[in-house]
Amino acid sequence: MMGRDTAFKKVYGEVLAPYGYKKVKGGKPYLVRVVSDEIIHVVSCVNCDAASYGMGEYMICGGVVTVYRKEINFSCPASFNHWLLDNLQICQRTTDMEYSPSLCNEFIAKYEKDNEESLLTSMWNTVEKTKQYLLPVLEKVTDLRSCIDYYHKFAFADILCYFADGFEVGTMGGRASDWLSFIKLFTFEEFKKMKQSIYNSDMEKYKEKIKSNILLNSDKSDIEWLTTTLNRELTGFEKWTKDPLLYKKLLDEMEIRKAGNIEKLRCYGLEI
C-alpha cells in the first residue's frame, strides 16, 4: 500500500521535474530546486492535525531558504520546518483573504486511508492550486534581494535579526532565521528604512486605539515588543556592520554556514 509520502513524491516528482526539482535522499517527502549556490526552493506536504475518522488529511507546502540559515534539515517531517508555508497561507498572503472554514476546506486534501486510488486522486487534485499559488511565488525568488522581499511578505519571522556573539545558535529563532542574508545586501540606512517600514505597518492597527486612548494591556505588550525589537535590530545592525572585527565575525559565520549547508545538501543528493 502506497503511503502519503510516496504518493507525494510520485505525483509531484512528475509535476515538478520540468521546473528542476529533485527528490532528496532519505525517504522524506521533499522536492528541492537549487537556484544558485545561495538559494533553494522547497516543496513538500504536511499532515493536518484534525483528520476525520478513516480519512487522511494534508496540505501541500513550500518555501525558500538560503545557505546562510543555521539549519537546513530534510531528515525531519515538513511540520518541523516552520519556514515552509502551505498553499492556504500563500493564498491568504497573496489575496488578503481572511481565514474561514470554507476557504480552509478548499486547500485541505482528503483521502480514504488504506485506499491507494483515493490517495493518488487527492494528490493530483492539489496540483492546480499549487501551480496557482505556491509555484508563482517561488518563481520570483531568484537571488538574495528577491529572497528578502519574499520573507518580508510571506515569512517575516525568518528575518528577525539575532546579533548575539553566538548568533543565538541554541534557539529556534537563531536556527530558523535567515537574517544573515541582510549582511551582503544592505547599508545601515537601507536596513533602517526597511525595518522602519515594517514597524510602521505593524503599528497601523493600533493607531486609532492610541488616538482614542483605549489600548488593551495585550496591545501595550505587543507595541512594546515591536518597539524593542526594532531598536534591538537597528542597534545590532549598526554595531556589527560598522565595527571591522564584528563585521568580519559575521562574514566568517556566513561562510561557515554556507560551507556546512552545501555539504549537507550534497549528502541529500543535490548538486550545488
XYZ file of C-alpha atoms in Angstrom:
272
model
C 0.000 0.000 0.000
C 1.413 3.336 -1.062
C 1.832 5.866 1.749
C 1.199 9.586 1.520
C 4.898 10.486 1.301
C 5.391 8.053 -1.574
C 2.303 9.388 -3.331
C 3.627 12.938 -2.965
C 6.997 12.011 -4.467
C 5.329 10.129 -7.308
C 2.861 12.866 -8.278
C 4.910 15.965 -7.537
C 8.126 14.345 -8.691
C 6.467 14.154 -12.100
C 4.826 17.595 -11.913
C 7.902 19.479 -10.684
C 10.618 17.716 -12.684
C 10.275 20.205 -15.590
C 10.892 23.019 -13.087
C 14.172 21.450 -11.981
C 13.090 19.962 -8.639
C 14.852 16.844 -7.342
C 13.862 14.318 -4.695
C 16.116 14.365 -1.640
C 17.757 11.191 -0.381
C 16.445 9.716 2.831
C 12.812 8.974 2.097
C 11.248 12.178 3.410
C 8.794 13.996 1.104
C 10.907 16.941 -0.043
C 11.426 18.154 -3.572
C 14.163 20.750 -3.877
C 15.290 23.051 -6.650
C 18.763 24.565 -6.427
C 18.508 28.120 -7.758
C 22.099 29.149 -7.010
C 24.844 28.445 -4.506
C 22.860 30.626 -2.087
C 19.164 29.891 -2.643
C 16.975 26.800 -2.861
C 13.218 26.305 -3.344
C 11.398 23.542 -1.468
C 8.030 21.820 -1.936
C 6.653 19.222 0.471
C 3.431 18.135 2.194
C 2.321 18.388 5.791
C -0.258 16.467 7.811
C -3.316 18.271 9.114
C -3.930 17.716 12.821
C -7.681 17.219 12.723
C -8.066 14.264 10.364
C -11.519 12.663 10.313
C -12.005 9.043 11.320
C -10.971 6.780 8.480
C -9.670 9.724 6.475
C -6.250 11.240 5.963
C -5.769 14.986 5.533
C -2.791 17.036 4.390
C -1.772 20.200 2.581
C 0.964 20.968 0.080
C 3.544 23.412 1.379
C 6.743 25.061 0.234
C 9.216 27.823 0.798
C 12.580 29.399 0.183
C 15.755 29.002 2.182
C 19.303 30.307 1.869
C 22.539 28.588 2.767
C 23.076 31.243 5.448
C 20.418 29.727 7.702
C 21.808 27.952 10.737
C 19.970 24.736 10.000
C 18.577 23.108 6.858
C 17.013 19.776 7.738
C 15.323 17.466 5.246
C 15.519 14.448 7.557
C 12.502 15.556 9.601
C 8.783 15.891 8.720
C 7.791 19.103 6.962
C 5.832 20.194 10.055
C 9.178 20.649 11.866
C 10.406 23.120 9.238
C 8.298 26.091 10.269
C 9.608 28.219 7.394
C 7.506 26.165 4.979
C 4.103 27.692 4.182
C 1.098 25.741 2.967
C -0.984 26.760 -0.033
C -3.680 28.220 2.212
C -1.171 30.573 3.857
C 0.219 31.580 0.476
C -3.313 32.253 -0.787
C -4.127 34.436 2.225
C -0.946 36.475 1.843
C -1.330 36.989 -1.903
C -5.063 37.744 -1.945
C -5.626 39.215 1.561
C -8.437 36.711 2.035
C -9.391 36.114 5.658
C -9.333 32.627 7.121
C -12.643 30.798 7.046
C -13.654 27.129 7.313
C -14.848 27.132 3.701
C -11.548 28.611 2.479
C -9.614 26.107 4.568
C -11.592 23.214 3.080
C -10.555 24.312 -0.402
C -6.918 23.580 0.437
C -7.082 20.549 2.745
C -6.674 17.388 0.702
C -8.678 14.410 1.988
C -8.399 10.744 1.123
C -9.626 7.399 2.388
C -6.978 5.680 4.443
C -5.731 2.370 3.023
C -7.126 3.359 -0.360
C -4.327 3.986 -2.838
C -6.591 5.210 -5.623
C -8.215 7.745 -3.297
C -4.800 8.933 -2.118
C -3.398 9.423 -5.615
C -6.578 11.157 -6.800
C -6.418 13.581 -3.889
C -2.750 14.281 -4.578
C -3.376 15.054 -8.242
C -6.256 17.309 -7.198
C -3.834 19.520 -5.233
C -1.657 20.276 -8.236
C -3.825 23.033 -9.704
C -3.757 25.144 -6.535
C -0.032 24.558 -6.118
C 0.508 25.890 -9.630
C -1.869 28.772 -8.941
C -0.450 29.921 -5.593
C 2.817 28.381 -4.431
C 4.872 27.983 -7.592
C 4.452 31.579 -8.885
C 5.637 32.887 -5.507
C 8.717 30.676 -5.532
C 9.492 31.539 -9.154
C 10.018 35.188 -8.198
C 12.819 34.344 -5.749
C 15.994 34.222 -7.821
C 18.595 35.983 -5.662
C 19.147 37.297 -2.138
C 17.321 40.555 -2.815
C 14.150 38.838 -4.006
C 14.534 36.333 -1.174
C 14.426 39.158 1.366
C 11.330 40.515 -0.404
C 9.754 37.049 -0.078
C 10.485 36.888 3.657
C 9.149 40.415 4.095
C 5.806 39.460 2.580
C 5.388 35.803 3.493
C 7.634 34.789 6.373
C 8.669 37.792 8.419
C 9.947 35.668 11.340
C 12.673 34.336 9.041
C 14.388 37.729 9.019
C 14.236 38.678 12.675
C 17.841 39.560 13.473
C 19.942 37.957 16.223
C 23.107 39.980 16.774
C 24.490 37.881 19.636
C 28.075 36.682 19.964
C 26.961 33.090 19.476
C 24.420 34.051 16.796
C 21.710 32.526 19.002
C 22.781 29.026 17.992
C 20.743 27.300 20.681
C 17.391 28.939 19.980
C 14.743 28.095 17.431
C 14.865 31.700 16.229
C 18.586 31.565 15.651
C 18.397 28.256 13.797
C 15.385 29.189 11.694
C 16.084 32.825 10.884
C 17.801 33.752 7.635
C 18.806 37.171 8.942
C 22.454 36.894 7.879
C 21.199 37.306 4.312
C 20.897 41.022 5.069
C 24.592 41.483 5.647
C 25.617 41.201 1.990
C 22.806 43.425 0.747
C 22.034 46.405 2.920
C 23.746 49.517 4.143
C 22.568 50.625 7.570
C 20.311 53.281 6.026
C 18.679 50.728 3.701
C 18.225 48.294 6.565
C 16.745 51.023 8.777
C 14.326 52.131 6.060
C 13.030 48.600 5.527
C 12.710 47.772 9.223
C 11.029 51.101 9.941
C 8.563 50.414 7.144
C 7.698 47.030 8.680
C 7.330 48.632 12.099
C 5.051 51.384 10.770
C 2.900 48.810 9.024
C 2.593 46.734 12.210
C 1.720 49.819 14.235
C -1.042 50.893 11.854
C -3.637 48.673 13.542
C -3.026 50.403 16.885
C -3.274 53.964 15.551
C -6.957 54.524 16.321
C -6.682 52.867 19.733
C -3.764 55.106 20.649
C -5.660 58.145 19.432
C -8.739 57.173 21.485
C -6.653 56.063 24.470
C -8.290 52.604 24.571
C -5.251 50.338 24.302
C -5.622 46.971 25.998
C -2.799 45.565 28.100
C -2.190 43.000 25.359
C -1.915 45.838 22.836
C 0.617 47.609 25.040
C 2.664 44.415 25.304
C 2.602 43.961 21.536
C 3.674 47.560 20.936
C 6.454 47.238 23.497
C 7.710 44.081 21.784
C 7.590 45.697 18.330
C 9.444 48.784 19.545
C 12.052 46.808 21.482
C 12.648 44.529 18.503
C 13.055 47.454 16.107
C 15.548 49.209 18.392
C 17.469 45.994 19.043
C 17.773 45.210 15.358
C 18.813 48.722 14.343
C 21.370 48.953 17.147
C 22.703 45.491 16.355
C 22.988 46.047 12.623
C 24.805 49.338 13.058
C 27.164 47.946 15.683
C 28.038 44.712 13.889
C 28.441 46.163 10.405
C 30.435 49.266 11.359
C 32.897 47.543 13.691
C 35.526 45.842 11.448
C 36.137 42.967 13.883
C 32.446 42.230 14.413
C 31.739 42.571 10.687
C 34.455 40.032 9.924
C 32.903 37.728 12.502
C 29.583 37.982 10.674
C 31.159 37.262 7.297
C 33.094 34.310 8.744
C 29.876 32.912 10.218
C 28.181 33.220 6.836
C 30.961 31.275 5.114
C 30.904 28.577 7.805
C 27.160 28.158 7.413
C 27.332 28.177 3.634
C 30.034 25.501 3.502
C 28.229 23.316 6.045
C 24.848 23.618 4.365
C 26.226 22.943 0.901
C 27.885 19.783 2.204
C 24.621 18.722 3.837
C 22.660 19.384 0.640
C 25.107 17.266 -1.311
C 24.527 14.448 1.202
C 20.834 14.744 0.322
C 21.796 14.112 -3.301
C 21.520 17.693 -4.520
C 24.064 19.284 -6.855
C 25.069 22.722 -5.611
